[in-house]
Amino acid sequence: MAPSNPHIVAIEAIHCQMPDFDIPHSLSVHKWTQASELADRIKDATVIITTTIRLTARELDPSVTPRLQLIVAMATGTDHIDKAAAKARGIVVCNCPGSNIQSVSDHALGLYFATRRKLPILNQATTTVLPAPASDTEWKLTGSLRDRLRMSDSKGPLLSNEETMGIIGFGALGKRIAQMGQALGMTILAAERKGVSPRADRTAFEDVLKQSTVLVVTVPRSPETMDLISSDELRMMPPQALLLNVARGGIVNEAALLAALKEGSISGAATDVFEKEPAGQADSPLLGPQAEGLNLVLTPHLAWYAESTLTHLQRSVRLNVENWYAGKITNEITC
């Protein structure tokens, strides 16, 4: 039963403004919370609202959060919340499903075109003035930059209607990306879970790796999906292949991906997510000097960002909190 005046604590409001809650409550809003600040900020919370900041068994211990009854993830993913620890205490965990499907789908297609057409590489080669004695752009000096567009098998780039798009994680997001890929003329393969015999509408996991020229990762992060794509899986992929990750960091092994790009076993990759976020050079090999010059497009976990996404998130968070207060749980996530 919800208390008459719950205290709501938003520990990560940097991403989205908190909605107005139409219930009696008190509210503490923090743009960002460092690990050293977390325990003090949530000690009196009845409700915690988070997006990516981890809530582990330590934070969910009654000695740290004695009044806690509800955690709302202002996101679709809840891998940053220890759901087993929450369940053990009877703490409800809710999320905001479907809030960012179109924005992430748009971003995934943008990453596809950016990597297949090597847009960042071409932009740099077109605009950068080489040092003396050249003192001009590579395009001006060579007459053509077409070699920059070659894939790792030395052939010219595939067209979208020649691609086979494999989707790992065929939920609402995977299905929407598949629809958009199909509209471009791509052949679509939906991967079965690794190690599971494929259902009628799925393709075996290993066969998707072997056949896809565009592999899109949209599966949720869990202990079972960590390092789902690593060295062995990357070696199965054809040399024309691109790997796009718009799911969560850690599903694709970053060191293995860097090695595959350096040796040319795949043609390119793009990721919006990193195993450690926010990420700096010391946090990911993909951000280090060894990645320079590779066909690798990196964005800072902003595939979700759109005005409509913000509206959906605010609406979902408000409904989750108000419905919980009324004794009607919505969007609950279980272990």
Coordinates of N, CA and C in Angstrom, one line a residue, residues 155-318:
K155 N 35.7 -4.7 -52.8 CA 34.7 -4.4 -53.8 C 33.9 -3.1 -53.4
G156 N 33.2 -2.5 -54.3 CA 32.4 -1.3 -54.0 C 31.3 -1.7 -53.1
P157 N 30.7 -0.6 -52.5 CA 29.7 -0.9 -51.4 C 28.4 -1.5 -52.0
L158 N 27.8 -2.3 -51.2 CA 26.5 -2.9 -51.5 C 25.4 -1.8 -51.5
L159 N 24.4 -1.9 -52.3 CA 23.2 -1.1 -52.3 C 22.2 -1.6 -51.3
S160 N 21.3 -0.8 -50.8 CA 20.4 -1.2 -49.7 C 19.5 -2.4 -50.2
N161 N 19.1 -2.4 -51.5 CA 18.3 -3.5 -51.9 C 19.1 -4.8 -52.2
E162 N 20.4 -4.8 -51.9 CA 21.2 -6.0 -52.0 C 21.6 -6.5 -50.7
E163 N 21.2 -5.9 -49.6 CA 21.6 -6.2 -48.3 C 20.7 -7.3 -47.7
T164 N 21.3 -8.1 -46.8 CA 20.5 -9.0 -45.9 C 20.7 -8.5 -44.5
M165 N 19.6 -8.1 -43.9 CA 19.6 -7.5 -42.6 C 19.2 -8.6 -41.6
G166 N 20.1 -8.9 -40.7 CA 19.8 -9.8 -39.6 C 19.5 -9.0 -38.3
I167 N 18.5 -9.4 -37.6 CA 18.0 -8.7 -36.4 C 18.2 -9.7 -35.3
I168 N 19.0 -9.3 -34.3 CA 19.2 -10.1 -33.1 C 18.4 -9.4 -32.0
G169 N 17.2 -9.9 -31.6 CA 16.3 -9.3 -30.7 C 15.1 -8.8 -31.4
F170 N 14.2 -9.7 -31.7 CA 13.0 -9.4 -32.6 C 11.8 -9.0 -31.8
G171 N 12.0 -8.0 -30.9 CA 10.8 -7.5 -30.2 C 10.3 -6.3 -31.0
A172 N 9.6 -5.4 -30.3 CA 9.0 -4.2 -30.9 C 10.0 -3.4 -31.7
L173 N 11.2 -3.2 -31.1 CA 12.2 -2.4 -31.8 C 12.8 -3.1 -33.0
G174 N 13.1 -4.4 -32.8 CA 13.6 -5.2 -33.9 C 12.7 -5.3 -35.1
K175 N 11.4 -5.4 -34.7 CA 10.4 -5.5 -35.8 C 10.3 -4.2 -36.6
R176 N 10.3 -3.1 -35.9 CA 10.2 -1.8 -36.6 C 11.4 -1.6 -37.5
I177 N 12.6 -1.9 -37.0 CA 13.8 -1.7 -37.9 C 13.7 -2.7 -39.1
A178 N 13.2 -3.9 -38.8 CA 13.0 -4.8 -39.9 C 12.1 -4.2 -41.0
Q179 N 11.0 -3.6 -40.5 CA 10.0 -3.0 -41.5 C 10.7 -1.9 -42.3
M180 N 11.5 -1.1 -41.7 CA 12.2 0.0 -42.4 C 13.2 -0.6 -43.4
G181 N 13.9 -1.7 -42.9 CA 14.9 -2.3 -43.8 C 14.2 -2.9 -45.0
Q182 N 13.1 -3.6 -44.8 CA 12.3 -4.2 -45.8 C 11.8 -3.2 -46.8
A183 N 11.4 -2.0 -46.4 CA 11.0 -0.9 -47.3 C 12.1 -0.5 -48.2
L184 N 13.4 -0.7 -47.8 CA 14.5 -0.3 -48.6 C 14.9 -1.5 -49.5
G185 N 14.2 -2.6 -49.5 CA 14.5 -3.7 -50.3 C 15.4 -4.8 -49.7
M186 N 15.7 -4.7 -48.4 CA 16.5 -5.6 -47.8 C 15.8 -6.9 -47.5
T187 N 16.5 -8.0 -47.6 CA 16.1 -9.3 -47.1 C 16.2 -9.3 -45.6
I188 N 15.2 -9.8 -44.8 CA 15.2 -9.7 -43.4 C 15.3 -11.1 -42.8
L189 N 16.2 -11.3 -41.8 CA 16.4 -12.5 -41.1 C 16.2 -12.2 -39.6
A190 N 15.3 -12.8 -38.9 CA 15.1 -12.7 -37.5 C 15.8 -13.8 -36.8
A191 N 16.8 -13.5 -35.9 CA 17.6 -14.5 -35.3 C 16.8 -15.2 -34.1
E192 N 17.0 -16.5 -34.1 CA 16.5 -17.3 -32.9 C 17.6 -17.1 -31.8
R193 N 17.2 -17.4 -30.6 CA 18.2 -17.3 -29.5 C 19.3 -18.2 -29.7
K194 N 20.5 -17.8 -29.3 CA 21.7 -18.6 -29.4 C 21.5 -20.0 -28.7
G195 N 21.8 -21.1 -29.5 CA 21.7 -22.4 -28.9 C 20.3 -23.0 -28.9
V196 N 19.4 -22.3 -29.5 CA 18.0 -22.8 -29.6 C 17.6 -23.1 -31.0
S197 N 16.9 -24.2 -31.2 CA 16.4 -24.6 -32.5 C 15.4 -23.6 -33.0
P198 N 15.5 -23.1 -34.2 CA 14.7 -22.0 -34.7 C 13.2 -22.3 -34.8
R199 N 12.4 -21.4 -34.4 CA 11.0 -21.5 -34.7 C 10.7 -21.3 -36.2
A200 N 9.4 -21.4 -36.6 CA 9.1 -21.3 -38.0 C 9.4 -19.9 -38.6
D201 N 9.3 -18.9 -37.8 CA 9.5 -17.5 -38.2 C 10.9 -16.9 -37.8
R202 N 11.8 -17.8 -37.4 CA 13.1 -17.4 -37.0 C 14.2 -18.2 -37.8
T203 N 15.4 -17.6 -37.8 CA 16.5 -18.3 -38.4 C 17.6 -18.6 -37.4
A204 N 18.2 -19.7 -37.5 CA 19.2 -20.1 -36.4 C 20.2 -19.0 -36.3
F205 N 20.6 -18.8 -35.0 CA 21.5 -17.7 -34.7 C 22.8 -17.7 -35.5
E206 N 23.4 -18.8 -35.6 CA 24.7 -18.9 -36.4 C 24.4 -18.6 -37.9
D207 N 23.3 -19.0 -38.4 CA 23.0 -18.8 -39.8 C 22.8 -17.3 -40.1
V208 N 22.2 -16.6 -39.2 CA 22.0 -15.2 -39.3 C 23.4 -14.5 -39.4
L209 N 24.3 -14.9 -38.5 CA 25.6 -14.3 -38.6 C 26.3 -14.6 -39.9
K210 N 26.2 -15.8 -40.4 CA 26.8 -16.1 -41.7 C 26.2 -15.4 -42.9
Q211 N 24.9 -15.1 -42.9 CA 24.2 -14.6 -44.0 C 24.0 -13.1 -44.1
S212 N 24.1 -12.5 -42.9 CA 23.8 -11.1 -42.8 C 24.9 -10.2 -43.4
T213 N 24.6 -9.2 -44.2 CA 25.5 -8.1 -44.5 C 25.3 -6.9 -43.7
V214 N 24.2 -6.9 -43.0 CA 23.9 -5.9 -41.9 C 23.3 -6.6 -40.7
L215 N 24.0 -6.6 -39.6 CA 23.6 -7.2 -38.4 C 23.2 -6.2 -37.4
V216 N 22.0 -6.2 -37.0 CA 21.5 -5.1 -36.0 C 21.2 -5.8 -34.7
V217 N 21.8 -5.2 -33.6 CA 21.6 -5.8 -32.3 C 20.6 -4.9 -31.5
T218 N 19.5 -5.5 -31.2 CA 18.4 -4.8 -30.4 C 18.0 -5.6 -29.2
V219 N 18.7 -6.7 -28.8 CA 18.3 -7.5 -27.7 C 18.6 -6.9 -26.4
P220 N 17.8 -7.1 -25.4 CA 18.1 -6.5 -24.1 C 19.3 -7.1 -23.5
R221 N 20.0 -6.3 -22.6 CA 21.2 -6.8 -21.9 C 20.7 -7.6 -20.7
S222 N 21.3 -8.7 -20.6 CA 21.1 -9.6 -19.4 C 22.3 -10.5 -19.3
P223 N 22.5 -11.2 -18.2 CA 23.6 -12.1 -18.1 C 23.8 -13.0 -19.3
E224 N 22.7 -13.4 -19.9 CA 22.7 -14.4 -21.0 C 23.2 -13.7 -22.3
T225 N 23.0 -12.4 -22.4 CA 23.4 -11.7 -23.6 C 24.7 -10.9 -23.5
M226 N 25.3 -10.9 -22.4 CA 26.6 -10.2 -22.3 C 27.6 -11.0 -23.2
D227 N 28.4 -10.2 -24.0 CA 29.4 -10.8 -24.9 C 28.7 -11.8 -25.9
L228 N 27.5 -11.5 -26.2 CA 26.8 -12.4 -27.2 C 27.5 -12.4 -28.5
I229 N 28.0 -11.2 -28.9 CA 28.8 -11.1 -30.1 C 30.2 -10.9 -29.7
S230 N 31.1 -11.8 -29.9 CA 32.5 -11.7 -29.6 C 33.3 -12.3 -30.8
S231 N 34.6 -12.7 -30.5 CA 35.5 -13.0 -31.6 C 34.9 -14.2 -32.5
D232 N 34.4 -15.2 -31.9 CA 33.9 -16.4 -32.7 C 32.8 -15.9 -33.6
E233 N 31.9 -15.2 -33.0 CA 30.7 -14.7 -33.8 C 31.1 -13.8 -34.9
L234 N 32.0 -12.9 -34.7 CA 32.5 -11.9 -35.7 C 33.2 -12.7 -36.8
R235 N 33.9 -13.8 -36.5 CA 34.5 -14.5 -37.6 C 33.6 -15.2 -38.5
M236 N 32.3 -15.5 -38.0 CA 31.3 -16.1 -38.9 C 30.8 -15.1 -39.9
M237 N 30.9 -13.9 -39.7 CA 30.2 -12.9 -40.5 C 31.0 -12.7 -41.9
P238 N 30.3 -12.4 -43.0 CA 31.0 -12.2 -44.2 C 31.8 -10.9 -44.2
P239 N 32.8 -10.8 -45.1 CA 33.6 -9.6 -45.1 C 32.9 -8.3 -45.5
Q240 N 31.7 -8.4 -46.1 CA 30.9 -7.2 -46.5 C 30.1 -6.7 -45.3
A241 N 30.1 -7.4 -44.2 CA 29.1 -7.2 -43.2 C 29.4 -5.9 -42.4
L242 N 28.3 -5.3 -41.9 CA 28.3 -4.2 -41.0 C 27.6 -4.7 -39.7
L243 N 28.1 -4.2 -38.6 CA 27.4 -4.5 -37.3 C 27.0 -3.2 -36.6
L244 N 25.7 -3.2 -36.3 CA 25.1 -2.0 -35.7 C 24.5 -2.4 -34.4
N245 N 24.9 -1.7 -33.3 CA 24.4 -1.9 -32.0 C 23.6 -0.7 -31.4
V246 N 22.3 -0.9 -31.3 CA 21.5 0.2 -30.7 C 20.7 -0.4 -29.5
A247 N 21.3 -1.4 -28.9 CA 20.7 -2.1 -27.7 C 21.4 -1.6 -26.4
R248 N 22.4 -2.3 -26.0 CA 23.1 -1.9 -24.8 C 24.6 -2.3 -24.9
G249 N 25.4 -1.6 -24.3 CA 26.8 -1.9 -24.3 C 27.1 -3.2 -23.5
G250 N 28.1 -3.9 -23.9 CA 28.5 -5.2 -23.3 C 27.9 -6.4 -24.1
I251 N 26.9 -6.2 -24.9 CA 26.4 -7.3 -25.7 C 27.3 -7.6 -26.8
V252 N 27.9 -6.6 -27.4 CA 29.0 -6.8 -28.3 C 30.3 -6.5 -27.6
N253 N 31.2 -7.5 -27.6 CA 32.5 -7.3 -27.0 C 33.3 -6.3 -27.7
E254 N 33.7 -5.2 -27.1 CA 34.3 -4.1 -27.7 C 35.7 -4.4 -28.2
A255 N 36.5 -5.1 -27.5 CA 37.9 -5.5 -27.9 C 37.8 -6.4 -29.1
A256 N 36.9 -7.3 -29.1 CA 36.8 -8.2 -30.3 C 36.3 -7.5 -31.5
L257 N 35.4 -6.5 -31.3 CA 34.9 -5.7 -32.5 C 36.1 -4.9 -33.0
L258 N 36.9 -4.3 -32.2 CA 38.0 -3.5 -32.7 C 39.0 -4.4 -33.5
A259 N 39.2 -5.6 -33.0 CA 40.1 -6.5 -33.7 C 39.6 -6.9 -35.0
A260 N 38.3 -7.2 -35.1 CA 37.7 -7.6 -36.4 C 37.7 -6.5 -37.4
L261 N 37.6 -5.2 -37.0 CA 37.7 -4.1 -37.9 C 39.1 -3.9 -38.4
K262 N 40.0 -4.1 -37.4 CA 41.4 -3.8 -37.8 C 41.9 -4.9 -38.8
E263 N 41.5 -6.1 -38.6 CA 41.9 -7.2 -39.5 C 41.1 -7.3 -40.8
G264 N 40.0 -6.5 -40.8 CA 39.2 -6.5 -42.0 C 38.2 -7.7 -42.2
S265 N 37.9 -8.4 -41.1 CA 37.0 -9.5 -41.2 C 35.6 -9.1 -41.4
I266 N 35.3 -7.8 -41.0 CA 34.0 -7.2 -41.4 C 34.3 -5.8 -41.9
S267 N 33.3 -5.2 -42.6 CA 33.6 -4.0 -43.3 C 33.4 -2.7 -42.5
G268 N 32.6 -2.8 -41.4 CA 32.3 -1.7 -40.6 C 31.4 -1.9 -39.4
A269 N 31.3 -1.0 -38.6 CA 30.5 -1.1 -37.4 C 30.1 0.3 -36.9
A270 N 28.9 0.3 -36.2 CA 28.5 1.5 -35.6 C 27.8 1.1 -34.2
T271 N 28.0 1.9 -33.2 CA 27.4 1.6 -32.0 C 27.0 2.9 -31.3
D272 N 25.8 2.9 -30.7 CA 25.3 4.0 -29.9 C 25.5 3.8 -28.4
V273 N 26.0 2.6 -28.1 CA 26.1 2.2 -26.7 C 27.5 1.6 -26.3
F274 N 27.8 1.7 -25.1 CA 29.1 1.3 -24.6 C 28.9 0.5 -23.3
E275 N 29.9 -0.4 -23.0 CA 29.8 -1.2 -21.8 C 29.8 -0.3 -20.6
K276 N 30.7 0.8 -20.6 CA 30.7 1.7 -19.5 C 30.3 3.1 -20.1
E277 N 29.3 3.7 -19.4 CA 28.8 5.0 -19.9 C 28.6 5.9 -18.7
P278 N 28.8 7.3 -18.9 CA 29.4 7.9 -20.1 C 30.8 7.4 -20.3
A279 N 31.2 7.3 -21.6 CA 32.5 6.7 -22.0 C 33.5 7.7 -22.4
G280 N 34.7 7.5 -21.9 CA 35.9 8.2 -22.3 C 36.9 7.3 -22.9
Q281 N 38.1 7.8 -23.3 CA 39.1 7.0 -23.9 C 39.5 5.8 -23.1
A282 N 39.6 6.0 -21.8 CA 40.0 5.0 -20.9 C 39.0 3.9 -20.7
D283 N 37.7 4.1 -21.1 CA 36.6 3.2 -20.8 C 36.4 2.2 -21.9
S284 N 36.8 2.5 -23.2 CA 36.5 1.7 -24.3 C 37.6 1.7 -25.3
P285 N 38.0 0.5 -25.8 CA 39.0 0.5 -26.9 C 38.5 1.1 -28.2
L286 N 37.2 1.2 -28.3 CA 36.6 1.8 -29.5 C 36.9 3.4 -29.6
L287 N 37.2 3.9 -28.4 CA 37.4 5.4 -28.3 C 38.9 5.7 -28.3
G288 N 39.8 4.7 -28.3 CA 41.2 4.9 -28.2 C 41.8 5.1 -29.6
P289 N 43.1 5.4 -29.6 CA 43.9 5.7 -30.8 C 43.9 4.6 -31.8
Q290 N 43.8 3.3 -31.3 CA 43.8 2.2 -32.2 C 42.6 2.1 -33.1
A291 N 41.6 2.9 -32.8 CA 40.4 2.8 -33.7 C 40.4 3.9 -34.7
E292 N 41.4 4.8 -34.7 CA 41.5 5.9 -35.7 C 41.6 5.3 -37.1
G293 N 40.8 5.9 -38.0 CA 40.8 5.5 -39.4 C 40.0 4.3 -39.8
L294 N 39.4 3.7 -38.8 CA 38.5 2.5 -39.1 C 37.1 3.0 -39.5
N295 N 36.4 2.1 -40.2 CA 35.0 2.4 -40.6 C 34.1 2.1 -39.4
L296 N 34.2 3.0 -38.5 CA 33.5 2.9 -37.2 C 32.8 4.2 -36.8
V297 N 31.5 4.1 -36.7 CA 30.7 5.3 -36.3 C 30.2 5.1 -34.9
L298 N 30.5 6.1 -34.1 CA 30.2 6.1 -32.7 C 29.3 7.3 -32.3
T299 N 28.2 7.0 -31.6 CA 27.3 8.1 -31.1 C 27.1 7.8 -29.6
P300 N 26.8 8.9 -28.8 CA 26.8 8.8 -27.3 C 25.5 8.5 -26.7
H301 N 25.0 7.3 -27.0 CA 23.7 6.8 -26.4 C 22.6 7.8 -26.5
L302 N 22.4 8.3 -27.8 CA 21.3 9.3 -28.0 C 20.4 8.8 -29.1
A303 N 20.4 7.5 -29.4 CA 19.5 7.1 -30.4 C 18.0 7.3 -30.0
W304 N 17.8 7.3 -28.7 CA 16.5 7.4 -28.1 C 15.9 8.8 -28.2
Y305 N 16.8 9.8 -28.4 CA 16.4 11.2 -28.2 C 15.6 11.8 -29.4
A306 N 14.4 12.2 -29.0 CA 13.5 12.9 -29.9 C 12.4 13.6 -29.1
E307 N 11.8 14.6 -29.5 CA 10.8 15.3 -28.7 C 9.6 14.4 -28.4
S308 N 9.3 13.6 -29.3 CA 8.2 12.6 -29.1 C 8.6 11.6 -28.0
T309 N 9.8 11.2 -28.0 CA 10.3 10.3 -27.0 C 10.2 10.9 -25.6
L310 N 10.6 12.2 -25.5 CA 10.5 12.9 -24.2 C 9.0 12.9 -23.7
T311 N 8.1 13.2 -24.6 CA 6.7 13.2 -24.3 C 6.2 11.9 -23.8
H312 N 6.6 10.8 -24.5 CA 6.2 9.5 -24.1 C 6.8 9.1 -22.8
L313 N 8.0 9.4 -22.5 CA 8.7 9.1 -21.3 C 8.0 9.7 -20.1
Q314 N 7.7 11.0 -20.2 CA 7.1 11.8 -19.2 C 5.7 11.2 -18.9
R315 N 4.9 10.9 -19.9 CA 3.6 10.3 -19.7 C 3.7 9.0 -19.0
S316 N 4.6 8.1 -19.5 CA 4.7 6.8 -18.9 C 5.1 6.9 -17.4
V317 N 6.1 7.7 -17.1 CA 6.6 7.8 -15.7 C 5.4 8.3 -14.8
R318 N 4.7 9.3 -15.3 CA 3.6 9.9 -14.5 C 2.5 8.8 -14.3

